[in-house]
mmCIF file of C-alpha atoms in Angstrom:
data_model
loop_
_atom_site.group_PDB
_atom_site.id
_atom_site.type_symbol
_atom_site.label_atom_id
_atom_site.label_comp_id
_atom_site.label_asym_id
_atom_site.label_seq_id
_atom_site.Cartn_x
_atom_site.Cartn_y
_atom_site.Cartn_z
ATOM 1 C CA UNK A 65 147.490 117.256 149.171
ATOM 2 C CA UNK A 66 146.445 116.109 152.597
ATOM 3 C CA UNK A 67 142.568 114.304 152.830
ATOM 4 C CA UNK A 68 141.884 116.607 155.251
ATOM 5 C CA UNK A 69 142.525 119.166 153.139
ATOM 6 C CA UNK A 70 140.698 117.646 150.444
ATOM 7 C CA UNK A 71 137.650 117.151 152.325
ATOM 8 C CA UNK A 72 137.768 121.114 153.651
ATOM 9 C CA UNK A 73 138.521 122.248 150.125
ATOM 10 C CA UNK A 74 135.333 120.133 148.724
ATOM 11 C CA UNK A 75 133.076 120.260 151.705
ATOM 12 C CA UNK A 76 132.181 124.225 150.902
ATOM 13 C CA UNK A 77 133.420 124.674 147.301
ATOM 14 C CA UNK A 78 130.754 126.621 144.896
ATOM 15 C CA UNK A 79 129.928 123.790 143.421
ATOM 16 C CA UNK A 80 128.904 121.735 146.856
ATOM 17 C CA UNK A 81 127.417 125.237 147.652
ATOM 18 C CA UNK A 82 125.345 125.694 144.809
ATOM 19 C CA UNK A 83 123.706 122.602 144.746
ATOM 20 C CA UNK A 84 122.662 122.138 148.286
ATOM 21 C CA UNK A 85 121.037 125.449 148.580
ATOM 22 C CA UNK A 86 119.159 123.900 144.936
ATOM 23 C CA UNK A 87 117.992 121.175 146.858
ATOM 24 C CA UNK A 88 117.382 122.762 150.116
ATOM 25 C CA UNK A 89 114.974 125.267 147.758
ATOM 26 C CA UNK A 90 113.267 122.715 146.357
ATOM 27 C CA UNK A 91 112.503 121.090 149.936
ATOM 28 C CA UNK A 92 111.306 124.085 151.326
ATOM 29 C CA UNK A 93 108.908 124.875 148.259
ATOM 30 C CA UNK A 94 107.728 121.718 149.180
ATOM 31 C CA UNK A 95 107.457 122.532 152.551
ATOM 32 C CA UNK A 96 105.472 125.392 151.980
ATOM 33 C CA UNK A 97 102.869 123.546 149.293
ATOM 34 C CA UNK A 98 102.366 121.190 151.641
ATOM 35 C CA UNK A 99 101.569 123.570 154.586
ATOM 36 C CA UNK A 100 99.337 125.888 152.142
ATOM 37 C CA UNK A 101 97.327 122.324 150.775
ATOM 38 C CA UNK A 102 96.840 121.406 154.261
ATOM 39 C CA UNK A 103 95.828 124.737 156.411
ATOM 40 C CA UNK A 104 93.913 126.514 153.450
ATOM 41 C CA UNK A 105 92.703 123.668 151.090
ATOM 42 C CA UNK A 106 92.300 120.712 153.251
ATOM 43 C CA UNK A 107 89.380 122.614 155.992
ATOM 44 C CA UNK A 108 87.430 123.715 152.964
ATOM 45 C CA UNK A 109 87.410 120.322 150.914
ATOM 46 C CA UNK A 110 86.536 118.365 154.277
ATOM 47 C CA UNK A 111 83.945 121.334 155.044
ATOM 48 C CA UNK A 112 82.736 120.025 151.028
ATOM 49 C CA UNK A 113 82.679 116.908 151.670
ATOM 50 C CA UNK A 114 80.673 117.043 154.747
ATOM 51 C CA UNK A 115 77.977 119.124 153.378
ATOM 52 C CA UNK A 116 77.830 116.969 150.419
ATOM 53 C CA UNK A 117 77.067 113.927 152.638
ATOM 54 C CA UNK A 118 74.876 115.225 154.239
ATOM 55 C CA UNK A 119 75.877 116.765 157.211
ATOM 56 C CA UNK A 120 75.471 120.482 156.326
ATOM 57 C CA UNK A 121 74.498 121.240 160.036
ATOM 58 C CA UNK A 122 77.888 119.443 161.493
ATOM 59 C CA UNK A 123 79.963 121.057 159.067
ATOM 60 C CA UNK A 124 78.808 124.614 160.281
ATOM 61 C CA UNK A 125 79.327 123.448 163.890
ATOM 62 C CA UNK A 126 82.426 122.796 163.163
ATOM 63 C CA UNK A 127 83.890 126.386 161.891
ATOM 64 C CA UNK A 128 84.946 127.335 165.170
ATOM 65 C CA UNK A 129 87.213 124.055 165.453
ATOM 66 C CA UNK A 130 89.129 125.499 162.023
ATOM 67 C CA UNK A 131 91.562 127.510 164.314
ATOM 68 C CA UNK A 132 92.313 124.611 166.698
ATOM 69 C CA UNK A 133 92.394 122.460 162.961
ATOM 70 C CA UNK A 134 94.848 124.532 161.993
ATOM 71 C CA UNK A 135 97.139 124.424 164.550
ATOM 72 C CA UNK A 136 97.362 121.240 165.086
ATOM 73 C CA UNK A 137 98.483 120.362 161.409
ATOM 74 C CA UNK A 138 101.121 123.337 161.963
ATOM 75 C CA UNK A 139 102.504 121.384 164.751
ATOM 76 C CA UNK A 140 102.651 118.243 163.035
ATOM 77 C CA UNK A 141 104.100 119.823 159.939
ATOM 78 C CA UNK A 142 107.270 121.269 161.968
ATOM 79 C CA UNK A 143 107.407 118.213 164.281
ATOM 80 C CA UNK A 144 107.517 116.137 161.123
ATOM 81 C CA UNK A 145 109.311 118.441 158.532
ATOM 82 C CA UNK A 146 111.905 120.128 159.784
ATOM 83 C CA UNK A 147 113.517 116.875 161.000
ATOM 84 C CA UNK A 148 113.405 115.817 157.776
ATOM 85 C CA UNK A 149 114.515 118.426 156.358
ATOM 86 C CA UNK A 150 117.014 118.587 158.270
ATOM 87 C CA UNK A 151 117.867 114.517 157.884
ATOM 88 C CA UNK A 152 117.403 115.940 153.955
ATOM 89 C CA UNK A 153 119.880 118.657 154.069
ATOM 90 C CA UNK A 154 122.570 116.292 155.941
ATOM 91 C CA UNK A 155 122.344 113.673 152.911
ATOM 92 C CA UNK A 156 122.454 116.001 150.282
ATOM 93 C CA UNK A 157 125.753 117.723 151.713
ATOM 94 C CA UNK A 158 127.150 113.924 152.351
ATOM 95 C CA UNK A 159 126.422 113.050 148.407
ATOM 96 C CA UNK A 160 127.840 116.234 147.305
ATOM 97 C CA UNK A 161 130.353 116.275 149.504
ATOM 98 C CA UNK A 162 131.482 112.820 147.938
ATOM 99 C CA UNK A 163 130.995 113.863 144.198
ATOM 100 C CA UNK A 164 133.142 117.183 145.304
ATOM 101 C CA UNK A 165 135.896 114.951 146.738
ATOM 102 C CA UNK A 166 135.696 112.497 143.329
ATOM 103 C CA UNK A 167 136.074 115.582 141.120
ATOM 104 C CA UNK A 168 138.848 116.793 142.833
ATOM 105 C CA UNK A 169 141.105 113.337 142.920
ATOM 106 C CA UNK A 170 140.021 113.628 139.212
ATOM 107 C CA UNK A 171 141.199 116.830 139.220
ATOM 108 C CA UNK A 172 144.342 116.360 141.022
ATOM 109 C CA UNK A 173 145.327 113.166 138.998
ATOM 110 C CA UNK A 174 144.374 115.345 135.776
ATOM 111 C CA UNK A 175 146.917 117.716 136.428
ATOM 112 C CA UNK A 176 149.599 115.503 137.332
ATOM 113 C CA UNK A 177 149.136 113.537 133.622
ATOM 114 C CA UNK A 178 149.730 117.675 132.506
ATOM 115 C CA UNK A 179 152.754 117.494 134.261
ATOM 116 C CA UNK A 180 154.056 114.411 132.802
ATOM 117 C CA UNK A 181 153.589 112.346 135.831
ATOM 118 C CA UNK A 182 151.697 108.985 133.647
ATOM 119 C CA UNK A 183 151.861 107.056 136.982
ATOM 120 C CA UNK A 184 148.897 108.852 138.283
ATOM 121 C CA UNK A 185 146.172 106.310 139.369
ATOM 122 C CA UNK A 186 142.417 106.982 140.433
ATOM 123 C CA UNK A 187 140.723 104.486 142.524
ATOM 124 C CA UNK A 188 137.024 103.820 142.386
ATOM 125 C CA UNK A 189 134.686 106.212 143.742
ATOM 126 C CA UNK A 190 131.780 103.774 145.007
ATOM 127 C CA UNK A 191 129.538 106.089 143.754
ATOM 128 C CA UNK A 192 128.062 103.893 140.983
ATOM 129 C CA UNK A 193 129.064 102.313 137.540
ATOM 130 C CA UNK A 194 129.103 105.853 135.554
ATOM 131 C CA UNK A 195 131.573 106.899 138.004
ATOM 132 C CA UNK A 196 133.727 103.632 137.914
ATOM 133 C CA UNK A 197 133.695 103.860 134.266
ATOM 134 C CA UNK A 198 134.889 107.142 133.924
ATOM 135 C CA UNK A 199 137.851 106.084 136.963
ATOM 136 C CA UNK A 200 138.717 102.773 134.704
ATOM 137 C CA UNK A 201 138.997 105.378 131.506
ATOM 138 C CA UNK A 202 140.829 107.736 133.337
ATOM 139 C CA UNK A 203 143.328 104.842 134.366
ATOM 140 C CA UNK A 204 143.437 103.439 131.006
ATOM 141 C CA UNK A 205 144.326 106.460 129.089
ATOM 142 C CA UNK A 206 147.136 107.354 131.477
ATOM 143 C CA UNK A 207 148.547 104.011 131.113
ATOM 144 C CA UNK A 208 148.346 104.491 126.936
ATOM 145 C CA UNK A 209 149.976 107.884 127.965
ATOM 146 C CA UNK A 210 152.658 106.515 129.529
ATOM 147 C CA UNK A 211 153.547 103.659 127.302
ATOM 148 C CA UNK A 212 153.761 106.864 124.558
ATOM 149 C CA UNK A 213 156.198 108.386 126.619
ATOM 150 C CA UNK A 214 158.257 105.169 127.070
ATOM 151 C CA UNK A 215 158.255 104.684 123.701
ATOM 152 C CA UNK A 216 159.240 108.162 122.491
ATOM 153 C CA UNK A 217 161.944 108.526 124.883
ATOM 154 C CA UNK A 218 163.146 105.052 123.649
ATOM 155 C CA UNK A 219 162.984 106.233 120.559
ATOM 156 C CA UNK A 220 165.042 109.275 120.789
ATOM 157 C CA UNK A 221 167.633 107.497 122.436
ATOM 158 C CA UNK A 222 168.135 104.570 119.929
ATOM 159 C CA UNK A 223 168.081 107.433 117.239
ATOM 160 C CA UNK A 224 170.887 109.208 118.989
ATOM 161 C CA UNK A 225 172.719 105.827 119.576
ATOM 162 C CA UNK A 226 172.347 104.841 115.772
ATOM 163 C CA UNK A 227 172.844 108.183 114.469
ATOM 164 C CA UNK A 228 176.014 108.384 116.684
ATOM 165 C CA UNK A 229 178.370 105.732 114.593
ATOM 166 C CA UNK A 230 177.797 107.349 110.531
ATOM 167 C CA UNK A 231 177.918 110.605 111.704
ATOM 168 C CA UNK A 232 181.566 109.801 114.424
ATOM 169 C CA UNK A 233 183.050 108.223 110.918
ATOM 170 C CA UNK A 234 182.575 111.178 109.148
ATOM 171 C CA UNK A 235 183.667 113.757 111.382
ATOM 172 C CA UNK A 236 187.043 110.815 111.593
ATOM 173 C CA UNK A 237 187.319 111.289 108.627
ATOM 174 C CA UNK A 238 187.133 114.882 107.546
ATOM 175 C CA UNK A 239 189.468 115.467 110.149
ATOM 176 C CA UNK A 240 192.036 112.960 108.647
ATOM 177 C CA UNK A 241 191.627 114.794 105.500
ATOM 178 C CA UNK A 242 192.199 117.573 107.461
ATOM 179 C CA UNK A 243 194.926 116.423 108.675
ATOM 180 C CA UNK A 244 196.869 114.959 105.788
ATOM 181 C CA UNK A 245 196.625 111.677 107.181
ATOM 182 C CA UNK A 246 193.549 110.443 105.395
ATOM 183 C CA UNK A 247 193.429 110.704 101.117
ATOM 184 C CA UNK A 248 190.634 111.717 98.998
ATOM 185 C CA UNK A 249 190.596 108.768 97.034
ATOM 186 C CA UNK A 250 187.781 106.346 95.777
ATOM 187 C CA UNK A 251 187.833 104.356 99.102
ATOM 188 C CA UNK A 252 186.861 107.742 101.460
ATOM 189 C CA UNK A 253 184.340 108.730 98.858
ATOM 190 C CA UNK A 254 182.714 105.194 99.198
ATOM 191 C CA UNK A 255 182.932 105.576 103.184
ATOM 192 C CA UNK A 256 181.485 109.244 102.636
ATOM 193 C CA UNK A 257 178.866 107.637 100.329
ATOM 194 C CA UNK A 258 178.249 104.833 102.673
ATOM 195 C CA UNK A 259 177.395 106.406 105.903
ATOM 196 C CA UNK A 260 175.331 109.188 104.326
ATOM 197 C CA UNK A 261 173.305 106.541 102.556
ATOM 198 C CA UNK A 262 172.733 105.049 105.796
ATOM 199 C CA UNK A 263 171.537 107.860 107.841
ATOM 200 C CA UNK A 264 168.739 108.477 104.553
ATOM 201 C CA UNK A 265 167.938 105.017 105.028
ATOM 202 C CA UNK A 266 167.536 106.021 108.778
ATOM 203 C CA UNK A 267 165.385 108.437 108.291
ATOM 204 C CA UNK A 268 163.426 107.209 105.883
ATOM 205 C CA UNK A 269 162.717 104.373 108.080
ATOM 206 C CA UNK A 270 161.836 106.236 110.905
ATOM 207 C CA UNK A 271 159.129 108.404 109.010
ATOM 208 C CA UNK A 272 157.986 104.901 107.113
ATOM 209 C CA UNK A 273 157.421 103.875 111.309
ATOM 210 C CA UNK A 274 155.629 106.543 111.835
ATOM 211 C CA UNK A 275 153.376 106.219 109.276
ATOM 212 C CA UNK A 276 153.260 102.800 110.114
ATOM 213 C CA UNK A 277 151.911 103.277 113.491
ATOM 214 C CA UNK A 278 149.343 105.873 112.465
ATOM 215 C CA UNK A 279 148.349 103.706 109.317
ATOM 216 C CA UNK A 280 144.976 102.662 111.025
ATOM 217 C CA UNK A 281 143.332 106.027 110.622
ATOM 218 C CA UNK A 282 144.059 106.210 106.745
ATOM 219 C CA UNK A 283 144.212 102.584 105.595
ATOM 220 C CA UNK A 284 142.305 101.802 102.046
ATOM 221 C CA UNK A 285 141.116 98.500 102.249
ATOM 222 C CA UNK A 286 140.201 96.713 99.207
ATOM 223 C CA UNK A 287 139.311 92.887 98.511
ATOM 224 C CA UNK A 288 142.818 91.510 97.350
ATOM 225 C CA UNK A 289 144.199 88.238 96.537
ATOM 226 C CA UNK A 290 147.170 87.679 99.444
ATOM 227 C CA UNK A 291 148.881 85.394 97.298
ATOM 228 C CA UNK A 292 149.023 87.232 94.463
ATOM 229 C CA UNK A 293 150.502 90.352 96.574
ATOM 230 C CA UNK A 294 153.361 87.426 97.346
ATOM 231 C CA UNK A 295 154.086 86.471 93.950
ATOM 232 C CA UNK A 296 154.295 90.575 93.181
ATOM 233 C CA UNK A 297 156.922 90.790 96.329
ATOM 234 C CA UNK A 298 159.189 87.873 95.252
ATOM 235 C CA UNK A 299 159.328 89.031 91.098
ATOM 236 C CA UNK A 300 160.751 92.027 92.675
ATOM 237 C CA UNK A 301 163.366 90.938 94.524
ATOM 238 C CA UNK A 302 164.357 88.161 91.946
ATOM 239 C CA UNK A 303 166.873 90.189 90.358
ATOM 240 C CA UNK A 304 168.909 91.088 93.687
ATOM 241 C CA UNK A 305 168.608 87.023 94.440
ATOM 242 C CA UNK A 306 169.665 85.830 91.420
ATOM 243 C CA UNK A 307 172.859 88.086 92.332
ATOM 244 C CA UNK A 308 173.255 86.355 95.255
ATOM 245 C CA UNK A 309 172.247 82.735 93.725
ATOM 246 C CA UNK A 310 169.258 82.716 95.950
ATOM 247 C CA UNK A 311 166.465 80.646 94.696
ATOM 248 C CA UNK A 312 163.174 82.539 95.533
ATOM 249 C CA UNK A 313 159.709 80.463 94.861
ATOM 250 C CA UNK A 314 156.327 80.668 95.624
ATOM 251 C CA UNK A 315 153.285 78.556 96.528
ATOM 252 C CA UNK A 316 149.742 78.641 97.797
ATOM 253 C CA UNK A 317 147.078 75.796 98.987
ATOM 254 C CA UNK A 318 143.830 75.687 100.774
ATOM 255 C CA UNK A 319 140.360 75.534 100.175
ATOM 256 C CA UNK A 320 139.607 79.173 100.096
ATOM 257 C CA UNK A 321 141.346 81.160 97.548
ATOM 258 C CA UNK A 322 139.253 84.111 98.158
ATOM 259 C CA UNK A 323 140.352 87.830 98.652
ATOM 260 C CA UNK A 324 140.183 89.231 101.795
ATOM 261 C CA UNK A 325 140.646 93.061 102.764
ATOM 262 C CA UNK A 326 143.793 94.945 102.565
ATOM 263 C CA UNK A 327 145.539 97.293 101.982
ATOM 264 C CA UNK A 328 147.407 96.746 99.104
ATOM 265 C CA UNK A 329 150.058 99.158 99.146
ATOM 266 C CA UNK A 330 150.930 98.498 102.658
ATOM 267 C CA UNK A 331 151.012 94.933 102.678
ATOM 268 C CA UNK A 332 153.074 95.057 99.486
ATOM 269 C CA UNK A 333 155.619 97.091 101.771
ATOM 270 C CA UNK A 334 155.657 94.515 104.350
ATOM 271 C CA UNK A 335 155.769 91.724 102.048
ATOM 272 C CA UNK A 336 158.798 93.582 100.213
ATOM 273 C CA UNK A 337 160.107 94.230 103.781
ATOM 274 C CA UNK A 338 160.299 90.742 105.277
ATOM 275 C CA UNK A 339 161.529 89.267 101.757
ATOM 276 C CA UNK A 340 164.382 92.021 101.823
ATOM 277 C CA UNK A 341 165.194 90.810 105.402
ATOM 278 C CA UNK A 342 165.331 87.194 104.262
ATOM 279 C CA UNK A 343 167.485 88.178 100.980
ATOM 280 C CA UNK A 344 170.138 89.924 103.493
ATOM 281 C CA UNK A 345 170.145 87.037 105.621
ATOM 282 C CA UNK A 346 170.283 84.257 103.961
ATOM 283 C CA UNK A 347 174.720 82.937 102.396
ATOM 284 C CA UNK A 348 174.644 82.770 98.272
ATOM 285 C CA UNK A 349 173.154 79.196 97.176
ATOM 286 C CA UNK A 350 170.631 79.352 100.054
ATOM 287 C CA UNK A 351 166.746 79.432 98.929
ATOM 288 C CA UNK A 352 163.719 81.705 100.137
ATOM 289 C CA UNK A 353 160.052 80.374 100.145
ATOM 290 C CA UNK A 354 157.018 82.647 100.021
ATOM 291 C CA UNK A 355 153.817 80.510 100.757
ATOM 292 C CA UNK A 356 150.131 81.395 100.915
ATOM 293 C CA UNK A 357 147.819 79.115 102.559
ATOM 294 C CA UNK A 358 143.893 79.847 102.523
ATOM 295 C CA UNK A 359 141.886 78.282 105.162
ATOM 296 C CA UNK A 360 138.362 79.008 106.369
ATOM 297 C CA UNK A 361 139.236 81.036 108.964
ATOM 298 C CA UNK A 362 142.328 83.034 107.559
ATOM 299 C CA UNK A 363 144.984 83.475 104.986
ATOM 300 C CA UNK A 364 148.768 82.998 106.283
ATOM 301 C CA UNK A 365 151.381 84.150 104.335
ATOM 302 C CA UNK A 366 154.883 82.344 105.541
ATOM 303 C CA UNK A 367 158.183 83.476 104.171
ATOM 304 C CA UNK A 368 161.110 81.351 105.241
ATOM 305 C CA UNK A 369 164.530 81.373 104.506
ATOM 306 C CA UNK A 370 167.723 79.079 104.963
ATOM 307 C CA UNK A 371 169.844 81.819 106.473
ATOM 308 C CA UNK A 372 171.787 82.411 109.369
ATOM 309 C CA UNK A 373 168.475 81.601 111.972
ATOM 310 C CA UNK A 374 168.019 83.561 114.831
ATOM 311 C CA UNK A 375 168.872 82.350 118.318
ATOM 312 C CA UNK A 376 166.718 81.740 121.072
ATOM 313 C CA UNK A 377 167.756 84.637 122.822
ATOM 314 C CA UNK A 378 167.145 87.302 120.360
ATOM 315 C CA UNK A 379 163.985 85.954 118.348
ATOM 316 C CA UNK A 380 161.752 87.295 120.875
ATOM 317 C CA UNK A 381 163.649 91.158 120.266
ATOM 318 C CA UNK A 382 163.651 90.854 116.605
ATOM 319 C CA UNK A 383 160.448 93.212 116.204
ATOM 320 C CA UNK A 384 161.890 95.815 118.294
ATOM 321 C CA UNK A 385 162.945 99.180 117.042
ATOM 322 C CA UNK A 386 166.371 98.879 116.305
ATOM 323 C CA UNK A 387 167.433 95.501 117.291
ATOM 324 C CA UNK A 388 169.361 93.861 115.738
ATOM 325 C CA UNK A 389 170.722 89.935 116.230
ATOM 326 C CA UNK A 390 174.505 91.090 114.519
ATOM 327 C CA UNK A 391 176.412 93.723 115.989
ATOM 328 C CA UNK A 392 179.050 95.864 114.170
ATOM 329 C CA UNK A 393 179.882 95.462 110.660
ATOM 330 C CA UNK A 394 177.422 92.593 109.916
ATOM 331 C CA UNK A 395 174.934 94.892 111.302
ATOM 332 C CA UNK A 396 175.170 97.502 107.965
ATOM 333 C CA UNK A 397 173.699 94.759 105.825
ATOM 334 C CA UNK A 398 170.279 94.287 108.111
ATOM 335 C CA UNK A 399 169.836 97.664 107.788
ATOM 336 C CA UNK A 400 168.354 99.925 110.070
ATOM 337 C CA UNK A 401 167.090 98.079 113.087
ATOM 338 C CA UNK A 402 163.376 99.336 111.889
ATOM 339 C CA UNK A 403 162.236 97.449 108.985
ATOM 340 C CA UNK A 404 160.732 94.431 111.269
ATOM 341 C CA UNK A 405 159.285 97.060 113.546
ATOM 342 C CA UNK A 406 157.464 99.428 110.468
ATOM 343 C CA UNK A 407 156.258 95.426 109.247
ATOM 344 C CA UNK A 408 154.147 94.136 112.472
ATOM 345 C CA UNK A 409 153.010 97.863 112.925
ATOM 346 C CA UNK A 410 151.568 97.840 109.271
ATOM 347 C CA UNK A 411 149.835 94.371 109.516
ATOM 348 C CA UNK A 412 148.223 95.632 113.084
ATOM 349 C CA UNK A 413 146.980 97.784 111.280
ATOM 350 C CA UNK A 414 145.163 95.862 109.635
ATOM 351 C CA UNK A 415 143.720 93.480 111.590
ATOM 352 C CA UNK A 416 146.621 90.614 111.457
ATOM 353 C CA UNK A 417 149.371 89.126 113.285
ATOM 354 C CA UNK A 418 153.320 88.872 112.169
ATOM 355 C CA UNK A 419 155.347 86.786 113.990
ATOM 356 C CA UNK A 420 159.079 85.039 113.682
ATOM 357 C CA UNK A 421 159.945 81.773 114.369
ATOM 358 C CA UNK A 422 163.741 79.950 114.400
ATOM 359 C CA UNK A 423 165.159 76.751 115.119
ATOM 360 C CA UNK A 424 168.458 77.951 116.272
ATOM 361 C CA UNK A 425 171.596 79.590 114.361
ATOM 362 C CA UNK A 426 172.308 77.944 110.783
ATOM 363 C CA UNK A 427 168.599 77.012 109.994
ATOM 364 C CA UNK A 428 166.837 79.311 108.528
ATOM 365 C CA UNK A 429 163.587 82.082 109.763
ATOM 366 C CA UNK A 430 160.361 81.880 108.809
ATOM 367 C CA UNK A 431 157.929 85.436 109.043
ATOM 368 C CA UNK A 432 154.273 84.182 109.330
ATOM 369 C CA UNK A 433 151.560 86.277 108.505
ATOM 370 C CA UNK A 434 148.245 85.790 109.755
ATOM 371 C CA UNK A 435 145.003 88.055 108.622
ATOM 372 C CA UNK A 436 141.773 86.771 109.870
ATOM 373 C CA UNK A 437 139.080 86.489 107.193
ATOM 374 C CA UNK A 438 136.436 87.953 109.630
ATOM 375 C CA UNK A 439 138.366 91.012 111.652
ATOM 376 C CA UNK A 440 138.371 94.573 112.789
ATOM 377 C CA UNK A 441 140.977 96.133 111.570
ATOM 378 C CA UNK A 442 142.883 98.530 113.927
#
């Protein structure tokens, strides 16, 4: 829409309408005190006040002046008030005018976020800070809308893309079996077994993101101990390391070895999440290191590994959804592409920071954990 037509859409809409003939009543009410005070009320009060100085036999020589009195304020009412109201009038359509124009931009952006279109912007109005506020709010949310969008589209397509592979095996397959060319034998059923397994683990991810992401409006916070939560995650992975002849230990330092809020069960899961990650990464005879450290200001909990490392390239990818740093079969072992994702989400949630850090391919990850002893979570 045009600003011409805008302005002709806003300049007589009911709402510019009904306010300027509000304000146009109330100047004319005024109007009309004002002329009643001065032609009825003002000859007799200076009649008063003339007999009350004294001057009883000027005041009655003056009655026949009360016509000319009158007159003359009548002229000097319309000389001075109509102008002004009309100066009055010509304002008040101006503002409204304005605040008609700002509603509809609002308006017009409104319905183009109801459309989908998130790249709607309003610009400021000039009209004062309430209006400028509500502009910056406006912008802000469909910004946050858009990012939503961007992300769910995202995610529909990575699901597709990782749902493709597990379910293109199958259907191979059953139509090899079909065929004759494929056997039923222990090695199809452990294919069978294998993609199916990983399209649960898919979706159980995917709902463990979700409610990952939505975790701030039903988190249970309680004071817990941080490093006790690590200890808890590394006895329960123990067993699958000492498969694997990974030594898993644990440590904690610092002056403050004082709980902090949390939620337990989520932090547990992101504990058991990163240590998982580290297990799957790291070559038999390699070592994984869970340590708390309590300072003043905040508790970090570090778990590092002496895996494969991460390269340069990829670390700063590794919490998106669905990345992974090996492609192809080494891929099946890292498991969905989601579990670093679901982890960060969880400990935003709660007021902390996760972040990865590598030297380079060959030595080793470390997953830091930082929660702030005075925060906000959410």
């Amino acid at each position: 829409m045009s600003s011409t037509a805008t302005d002709r859409r806003w300049s007589w809409s009911p709402l510019t309408v009904r306010l300027m003939l509000a304000q146009t009543a109330v100047l004319v009410v005024g109007l009309i005190i004002v002329v009643v005070t001065a032609v009825l009320v003002g000859p007799s009060m200076f009649y008063q006040e003339l007999i009350e100085s004294g001057h009883a036999y000027a005041a009655f020589g003056l009655v026949h002046l009360e016509d000319a009195f009158r007159s003359v304020i009548l002229t000097a009412l319309v000389i001075g008030g109509l102008p002004a109201l009309f100066i009055a009038g010509m304002l008040s359509f101006y503002l409204y005018r304005t605040i008609g124009r700002s509603l509809a931009s609002f308006s017009t952006a409104a319905g183009q976020v109801a459309a989908g279109n998130y790249d709607v912007h309003v610009t400021s109005t000039k009209l004062g800070p309430e209006f400028d506020l509500l502009a910056d709010s406006f912008n802000d949310m469909a910004e946050k809308l858009a990012a939503v969008d961007t992300t769910r589209r995202q995610l529909l397509a990575d699901l597709a893309h990782e749902m493709r592979t597990p379910l293109a095996s199958l259907k191979g397959h059953l139509e090899g079996i079909e065929d004759g060319v494929v056997e039923w034998d222990e090695r199809t059923i452990g294919i069978f077994d294998a993609q199916i397994a990983r399209m649960e683990r898919l979706a159980r991810d995917i709902r463990q993101l979700t409610a990952a992401e939505e975790a701030t409006a039903r988190l249970q916070l309680t004071l817990q101990d941080p490093g006790v939560l690590a200890c808890q995650a590394a006895a329960a992975i123990e067993p699958a390391a000492a498969v694997k002849n990974i030594a898993v230990t644990t440590s904690s330092g610092g002056p403050m070895a004082t709980p902090v809020l949390l939620d337990q069960e989520r932090m547990g899961q992101v504990l058991g999440n990163l240590l998982e990650n580290a297990l799957g990464h790291t070559p038999p005879g390699g070592a994984i290191t869970v340590h708390t450290d309590n300072a003043p200001e905040a508790v970090t909990v570090t778990v590092t590994d002496t895996g494969e490392g991460i390269s340069p390239e990829h670390l700063e990818h590794v919490f998106a959804r669905f990345y992974r740093v090996h492609t192809g079969r080494e891929a099946h072992r890292a498991g969905s592409g989601l579990g670093l994702a679901i982890s960060r989400s969880l400990v935003e949630a709660q007021g902390g920071t996760l972040e990865a850090a590598s030297d380079g391919l060959g030595h080793g990850a470390t997953f830091r954990i930082r929660l702030p002893r005075n925060r906000d979570p959410g």
